[in-house]
Tab-separated table of C-alpha atoms in Angstrom:
chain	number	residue	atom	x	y	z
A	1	UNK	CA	65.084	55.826	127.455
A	2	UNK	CA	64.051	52.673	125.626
A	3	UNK	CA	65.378	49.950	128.056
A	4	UNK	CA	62.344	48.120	128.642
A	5	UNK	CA	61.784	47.958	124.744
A	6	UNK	CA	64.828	45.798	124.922
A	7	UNK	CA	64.074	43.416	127.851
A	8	UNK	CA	62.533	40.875	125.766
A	9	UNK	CA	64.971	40.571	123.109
A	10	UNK	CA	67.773	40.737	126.837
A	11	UNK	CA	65.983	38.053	128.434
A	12	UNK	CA	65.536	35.519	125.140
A	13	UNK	CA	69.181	35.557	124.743
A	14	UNK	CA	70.262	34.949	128.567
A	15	UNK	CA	67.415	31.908	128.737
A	16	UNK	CA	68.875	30.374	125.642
A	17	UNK	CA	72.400	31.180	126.949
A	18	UNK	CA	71.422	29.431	130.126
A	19	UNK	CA	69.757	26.322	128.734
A	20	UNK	CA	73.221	25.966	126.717
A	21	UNK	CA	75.305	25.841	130.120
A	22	UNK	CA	72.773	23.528	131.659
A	23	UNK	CA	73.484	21.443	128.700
A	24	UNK	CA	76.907	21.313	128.872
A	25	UNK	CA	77.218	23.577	125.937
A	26	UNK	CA	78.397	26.821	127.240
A	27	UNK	CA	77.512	29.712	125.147
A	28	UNK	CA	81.119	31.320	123.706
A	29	UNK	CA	80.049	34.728	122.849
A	30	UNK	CA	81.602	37.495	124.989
A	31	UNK	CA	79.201	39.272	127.696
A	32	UNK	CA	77.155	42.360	126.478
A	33	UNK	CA	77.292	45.068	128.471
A	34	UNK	CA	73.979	47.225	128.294
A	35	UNK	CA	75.025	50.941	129.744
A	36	UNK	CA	71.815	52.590	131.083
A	37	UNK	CA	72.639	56.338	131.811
A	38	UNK	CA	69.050	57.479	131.249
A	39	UNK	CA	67.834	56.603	134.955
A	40	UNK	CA	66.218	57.943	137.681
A	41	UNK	CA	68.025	60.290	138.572
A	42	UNK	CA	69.432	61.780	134.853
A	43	UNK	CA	66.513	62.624	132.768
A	44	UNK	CA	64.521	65.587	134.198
A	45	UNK	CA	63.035	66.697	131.202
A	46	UNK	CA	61.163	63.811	129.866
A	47	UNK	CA	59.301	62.995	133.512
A	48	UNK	CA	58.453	59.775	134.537
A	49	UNK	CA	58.112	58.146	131.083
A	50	UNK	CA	62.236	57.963	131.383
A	51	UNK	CA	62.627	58.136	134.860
A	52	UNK	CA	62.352	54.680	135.371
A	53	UNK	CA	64.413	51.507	137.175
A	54	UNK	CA	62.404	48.990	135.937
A	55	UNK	CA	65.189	47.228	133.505
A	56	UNK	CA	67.601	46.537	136.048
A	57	UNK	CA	65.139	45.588	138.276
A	58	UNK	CA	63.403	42.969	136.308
A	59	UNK	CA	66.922	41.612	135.363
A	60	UNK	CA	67.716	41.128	139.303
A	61	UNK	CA	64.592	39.047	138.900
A	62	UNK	CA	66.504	36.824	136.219
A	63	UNK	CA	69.510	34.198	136.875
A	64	UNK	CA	72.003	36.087	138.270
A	65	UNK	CA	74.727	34.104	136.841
A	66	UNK	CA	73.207	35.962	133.372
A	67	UNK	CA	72.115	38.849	133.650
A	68	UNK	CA	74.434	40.384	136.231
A	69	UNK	CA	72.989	43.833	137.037
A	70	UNK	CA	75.689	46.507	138.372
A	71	UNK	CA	75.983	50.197	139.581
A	72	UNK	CA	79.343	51.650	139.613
A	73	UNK	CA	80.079	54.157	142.032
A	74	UNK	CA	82.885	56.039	139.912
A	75	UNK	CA	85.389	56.269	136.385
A	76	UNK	CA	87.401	53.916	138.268
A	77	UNK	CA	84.697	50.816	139.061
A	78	UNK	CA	82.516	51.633	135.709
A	79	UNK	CA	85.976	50.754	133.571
A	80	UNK	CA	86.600	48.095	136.064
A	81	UNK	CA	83.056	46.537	135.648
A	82	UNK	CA	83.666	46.515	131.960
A	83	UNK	CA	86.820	44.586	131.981
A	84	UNK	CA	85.070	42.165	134.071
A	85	UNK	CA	82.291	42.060	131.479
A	86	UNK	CA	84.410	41.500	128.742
A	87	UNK	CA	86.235	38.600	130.511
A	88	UNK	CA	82.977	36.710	130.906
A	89	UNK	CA	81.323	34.406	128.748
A	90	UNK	CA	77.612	34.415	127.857
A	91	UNK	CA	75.863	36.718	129.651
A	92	UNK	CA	74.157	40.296	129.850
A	93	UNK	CA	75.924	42.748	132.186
A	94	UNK	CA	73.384	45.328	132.922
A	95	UNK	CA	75.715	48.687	133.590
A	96	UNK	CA	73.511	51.566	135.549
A	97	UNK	CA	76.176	53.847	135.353
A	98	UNK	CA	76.039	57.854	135.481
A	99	UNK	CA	76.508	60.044	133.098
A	100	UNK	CA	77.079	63.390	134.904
A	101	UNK	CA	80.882	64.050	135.954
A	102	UNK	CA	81.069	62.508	139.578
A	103	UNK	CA	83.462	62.398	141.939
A	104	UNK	CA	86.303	59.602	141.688
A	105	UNK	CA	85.610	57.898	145.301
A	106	UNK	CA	87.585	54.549	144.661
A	107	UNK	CA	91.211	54.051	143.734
A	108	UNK	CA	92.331	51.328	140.957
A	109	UNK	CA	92.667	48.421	143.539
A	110	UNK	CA	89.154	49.184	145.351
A	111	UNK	CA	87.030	49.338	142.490
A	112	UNK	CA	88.872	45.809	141.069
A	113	UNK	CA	88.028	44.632	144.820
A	114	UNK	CA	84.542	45.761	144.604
A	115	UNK	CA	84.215	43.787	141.109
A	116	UNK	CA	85.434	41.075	142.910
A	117	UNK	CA	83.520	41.181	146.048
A	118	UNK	CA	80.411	42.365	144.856
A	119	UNK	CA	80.043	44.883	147.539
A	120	UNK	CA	82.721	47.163	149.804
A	121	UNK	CA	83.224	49.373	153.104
A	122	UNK	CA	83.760	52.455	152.277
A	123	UNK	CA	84.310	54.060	156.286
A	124	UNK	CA	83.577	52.528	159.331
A	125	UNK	CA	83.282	49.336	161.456
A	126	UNK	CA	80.421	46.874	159.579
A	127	UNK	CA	80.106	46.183	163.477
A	128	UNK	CA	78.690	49.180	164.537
A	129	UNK	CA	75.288	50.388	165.577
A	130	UNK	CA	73.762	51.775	162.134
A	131	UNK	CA	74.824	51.034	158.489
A	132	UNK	CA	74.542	52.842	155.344
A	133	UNK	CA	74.125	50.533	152.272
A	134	UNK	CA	74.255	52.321	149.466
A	135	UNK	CA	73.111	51.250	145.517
A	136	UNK	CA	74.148	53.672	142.849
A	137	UNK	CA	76.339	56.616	142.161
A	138	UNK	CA	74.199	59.252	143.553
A	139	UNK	CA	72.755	57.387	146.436
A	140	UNK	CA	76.496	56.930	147.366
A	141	UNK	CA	76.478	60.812	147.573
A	142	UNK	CA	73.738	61.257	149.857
A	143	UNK	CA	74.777	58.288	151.832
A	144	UNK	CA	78.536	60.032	152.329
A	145	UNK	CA	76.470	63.220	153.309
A	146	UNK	CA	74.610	61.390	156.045
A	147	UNK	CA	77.701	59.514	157.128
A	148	UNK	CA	79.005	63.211	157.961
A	149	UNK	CA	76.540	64.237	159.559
A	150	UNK	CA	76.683	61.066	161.818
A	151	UNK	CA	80.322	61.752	162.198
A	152	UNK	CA	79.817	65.326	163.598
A	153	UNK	CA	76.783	63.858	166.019
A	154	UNK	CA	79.208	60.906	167.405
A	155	UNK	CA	76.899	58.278	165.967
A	156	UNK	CA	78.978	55.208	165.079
A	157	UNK	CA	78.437	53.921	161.602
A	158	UNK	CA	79.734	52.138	158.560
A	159	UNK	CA	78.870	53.045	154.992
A	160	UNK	CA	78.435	49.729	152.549
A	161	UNK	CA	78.868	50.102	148.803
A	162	UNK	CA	76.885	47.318	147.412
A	163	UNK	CA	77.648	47.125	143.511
A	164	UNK	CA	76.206	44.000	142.760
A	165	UNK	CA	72.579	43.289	144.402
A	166	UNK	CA	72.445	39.643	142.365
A	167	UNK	CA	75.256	38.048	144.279
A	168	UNK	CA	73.713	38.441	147.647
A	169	UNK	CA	70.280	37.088	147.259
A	170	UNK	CA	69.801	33.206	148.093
A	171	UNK	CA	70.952	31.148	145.315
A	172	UNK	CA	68.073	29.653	143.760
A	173	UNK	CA	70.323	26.781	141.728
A	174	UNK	CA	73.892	25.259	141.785
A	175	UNK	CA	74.769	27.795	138.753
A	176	UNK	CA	73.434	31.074	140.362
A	177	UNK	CA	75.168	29.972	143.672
A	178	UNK	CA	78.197	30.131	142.185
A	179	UNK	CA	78.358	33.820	141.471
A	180	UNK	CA	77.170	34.789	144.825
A	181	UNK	CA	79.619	36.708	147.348
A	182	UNK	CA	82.274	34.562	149.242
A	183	UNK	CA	79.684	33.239	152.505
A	184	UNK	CA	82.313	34.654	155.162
A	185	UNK	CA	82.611	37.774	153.142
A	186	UNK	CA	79.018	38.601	152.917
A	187	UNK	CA	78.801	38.448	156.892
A	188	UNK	CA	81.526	40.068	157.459
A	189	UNK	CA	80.745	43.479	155.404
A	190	UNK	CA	76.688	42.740	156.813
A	191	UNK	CA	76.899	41.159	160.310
A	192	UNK	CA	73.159	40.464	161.687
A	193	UNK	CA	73.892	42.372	164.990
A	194	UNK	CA	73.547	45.445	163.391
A	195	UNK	CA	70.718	47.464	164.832
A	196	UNK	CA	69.706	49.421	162.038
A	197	UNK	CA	70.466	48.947	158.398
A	198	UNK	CA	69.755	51.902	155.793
A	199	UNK	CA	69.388	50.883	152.058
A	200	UNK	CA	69.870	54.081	149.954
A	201	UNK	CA	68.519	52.727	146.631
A	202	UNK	CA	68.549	53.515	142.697
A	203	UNK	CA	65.463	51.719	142.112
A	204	UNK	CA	62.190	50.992	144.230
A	205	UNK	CA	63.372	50.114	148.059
A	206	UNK	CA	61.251	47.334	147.628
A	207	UNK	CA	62.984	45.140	144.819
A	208	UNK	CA	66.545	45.711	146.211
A	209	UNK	CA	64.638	44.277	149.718
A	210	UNK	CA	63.454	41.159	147.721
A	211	UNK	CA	66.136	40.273	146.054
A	212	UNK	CA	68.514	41.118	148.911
A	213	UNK	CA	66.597	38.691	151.308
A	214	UNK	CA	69.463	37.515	153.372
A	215	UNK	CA	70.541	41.406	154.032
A	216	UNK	CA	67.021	42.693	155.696
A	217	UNK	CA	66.895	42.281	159.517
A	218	UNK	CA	63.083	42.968	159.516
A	219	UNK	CA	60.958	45.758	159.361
A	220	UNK	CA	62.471	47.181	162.850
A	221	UNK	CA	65.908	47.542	161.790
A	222	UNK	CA	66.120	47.712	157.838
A	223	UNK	CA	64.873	50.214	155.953
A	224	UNK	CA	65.089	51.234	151.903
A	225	UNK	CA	64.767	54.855	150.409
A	226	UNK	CA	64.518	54.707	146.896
A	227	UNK	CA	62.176	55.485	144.183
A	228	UNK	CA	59.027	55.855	144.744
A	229	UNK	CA	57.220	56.926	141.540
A	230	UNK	CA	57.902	60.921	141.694
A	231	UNK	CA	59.264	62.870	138.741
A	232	UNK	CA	59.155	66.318	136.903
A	233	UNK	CA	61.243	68.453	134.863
A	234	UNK	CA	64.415	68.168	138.511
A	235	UNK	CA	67.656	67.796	138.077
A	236	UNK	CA	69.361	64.937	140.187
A	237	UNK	CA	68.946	66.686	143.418
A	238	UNK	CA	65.654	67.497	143.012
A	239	UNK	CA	64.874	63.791	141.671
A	240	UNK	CA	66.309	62.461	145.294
A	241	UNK	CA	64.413	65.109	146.605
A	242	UNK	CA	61.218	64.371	145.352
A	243	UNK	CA	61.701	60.723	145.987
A	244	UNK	CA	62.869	61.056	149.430
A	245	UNK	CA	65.957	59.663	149.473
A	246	UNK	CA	68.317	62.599	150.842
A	247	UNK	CA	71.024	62.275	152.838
A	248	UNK	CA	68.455	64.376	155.185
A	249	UNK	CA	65.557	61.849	154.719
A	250	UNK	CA	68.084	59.058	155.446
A	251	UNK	CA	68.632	60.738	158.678
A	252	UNK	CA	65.414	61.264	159.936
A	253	UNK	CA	64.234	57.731	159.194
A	254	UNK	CA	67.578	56.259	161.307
A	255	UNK	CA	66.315	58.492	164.107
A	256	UNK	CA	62.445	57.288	164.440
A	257	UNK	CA	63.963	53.371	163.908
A	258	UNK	CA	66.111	54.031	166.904
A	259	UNK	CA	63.359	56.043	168.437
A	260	UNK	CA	65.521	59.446	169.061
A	261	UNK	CA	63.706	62.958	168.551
A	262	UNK	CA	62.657	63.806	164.777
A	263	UNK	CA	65.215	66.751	165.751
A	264	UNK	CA	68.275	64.863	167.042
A	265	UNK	CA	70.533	64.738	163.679
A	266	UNK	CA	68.514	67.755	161.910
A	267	UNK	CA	68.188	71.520	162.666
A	268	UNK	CA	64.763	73.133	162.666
A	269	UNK	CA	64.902	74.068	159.062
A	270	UNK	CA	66.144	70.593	157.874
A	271	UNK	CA	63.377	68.782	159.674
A	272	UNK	CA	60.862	71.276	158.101
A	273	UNK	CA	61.998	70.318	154.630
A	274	UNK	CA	61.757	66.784	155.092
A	275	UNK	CA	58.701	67.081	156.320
A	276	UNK	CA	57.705	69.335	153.234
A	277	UNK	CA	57.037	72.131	155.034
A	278	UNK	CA	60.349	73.852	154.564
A	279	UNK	CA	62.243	75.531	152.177
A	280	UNK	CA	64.138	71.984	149.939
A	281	UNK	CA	67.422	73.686	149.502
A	282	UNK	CA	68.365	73.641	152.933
A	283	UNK	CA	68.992	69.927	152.381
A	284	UNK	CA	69.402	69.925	148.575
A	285	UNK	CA	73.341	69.877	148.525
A	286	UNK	CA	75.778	69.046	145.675
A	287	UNK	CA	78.460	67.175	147.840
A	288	UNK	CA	80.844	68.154	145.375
């Protein structure tokens, strides 16, 4: 709830930790891990006033070899983000992690990979047609949901996890470039021939965009759900909901990029919900 009260004090200590290593003079302290769990989507009853993404989003706006800025997915690649905090030196490890009991989705050895990579595939060829990238626990949800549904309509797909935004961005110094994901790597999990990338976001669609620059395809085939400012006394569901990023919304957005009927991948009373005309819960599902 008070994460932005602590972004200055953050951001003094990963400059001055930077200007050491620039020196020469690594800083030797061990990397502090800063758990948010009051996000988005966990704190309906305080509104918009702690509803908000905007510390980890003005950290991906900071060296990424300092303030490296992760969503785990699961148990398994929270405990595996904070070994991998506590084996770095010098730097702020920004953990958006749930705090509502979630599904375990990744064994041992894929959430150490995903630490490792930066991102994943989760199902699917990263070849085919459309691509679900998701950012964050519960955006993985919806993005499963949708992969479903694409599965049942013979759409072929891949679903991304993308854990650590930072490392994909284009290096902006020698020191940043060496945290970013392995070159072959990165094209491999995000080829450019896909035709139509989906983003489902924690934070505003717009900063994962900017700081994933080398991941958009252009406004024709990438496109970010995210937050977008709504809130209210909702639980998670209704916080995705509000902020239209459903697996449902996801789905309707794929089919006007790829210029199919608003009706192709939705029945009659899932379109009319999307479209706020309908009843919500007939896309509001707990996947779990």
């Amino acid at each position: 709830a008070f994460a932005m009260k602590m972004l200055g004090a953050i951001r003094q200590a990963i400059i001055f930790s930077r200007h050491q290593k620039e020196a020469d003079d690594a800083a030797g302290w061990l990397s502090l891990p800063v758990i948010a769990t009051s996000h988005v989507c966990e704190n309906g009853k305080n509104e918009q006033s702690h509803q908000d993404p905007n510390l980890s989003e003005s950290l991906l706006s900071e060296m990424s070899d300092m303030a490296r800025v992760v969503f785990p997915a699961d148990a398994n690649s929270a405990m595996a983000v904070l070994k991998a905090c506590y084996g770095d030196l010098g730097a702020v490890w920004n953990i958006v992690a749930a705090k509502s009991k979630l599904p375990v989705l990744l064994n041992p050895e894929q959430a150490q990979q995903l630490v490792e990579q930066g991102a994943i595939c989760l199902r699917g060829n990263c070849n085919a047609e459309v691509q679900l990238v998701a950012i964050g626990a519960y955006q993985l949800q919806q993005a499963l949901l949708l992969s479903d549904r694409l599965t049942k309509m013979k759409q072929a797909h891949s679903v991304i996890y993308l854990l650590e935004p930072g490392r994909f961005r284009q290096a902006r110094d020698s020191w940043e470039q060496e945290v970013q994901a392995d070159e072959l790597l990165a094209y491999a999990l995000f080829p450019n021939t896909v035709q139509q990338r989906l983003f489902f976001c924690h934070g505003h669609g717009e900063a994962v965009l900017a700081c994933c620059r080398p991941l958009d395809l252009g406004p024709k085939k990438t496109s970010a759900l995210g937050y977008i400012n709504q809130g209210g006394t909702l639980d998670s569901e209704g916080m995705l909901f509000a902020n239209k990023c459903t697996w449902a919304h996801g789905a309707l957005r794929l089919a006007r990029q790829l210029g199919k009927a608003e009706d192709s991948w939705l029945s009659a009373d899932e379109l009319a919900a999307v479209l706020g005309q309908g009843d919500p819960y007939q896309i509001i599902k707990r996947p779990f």
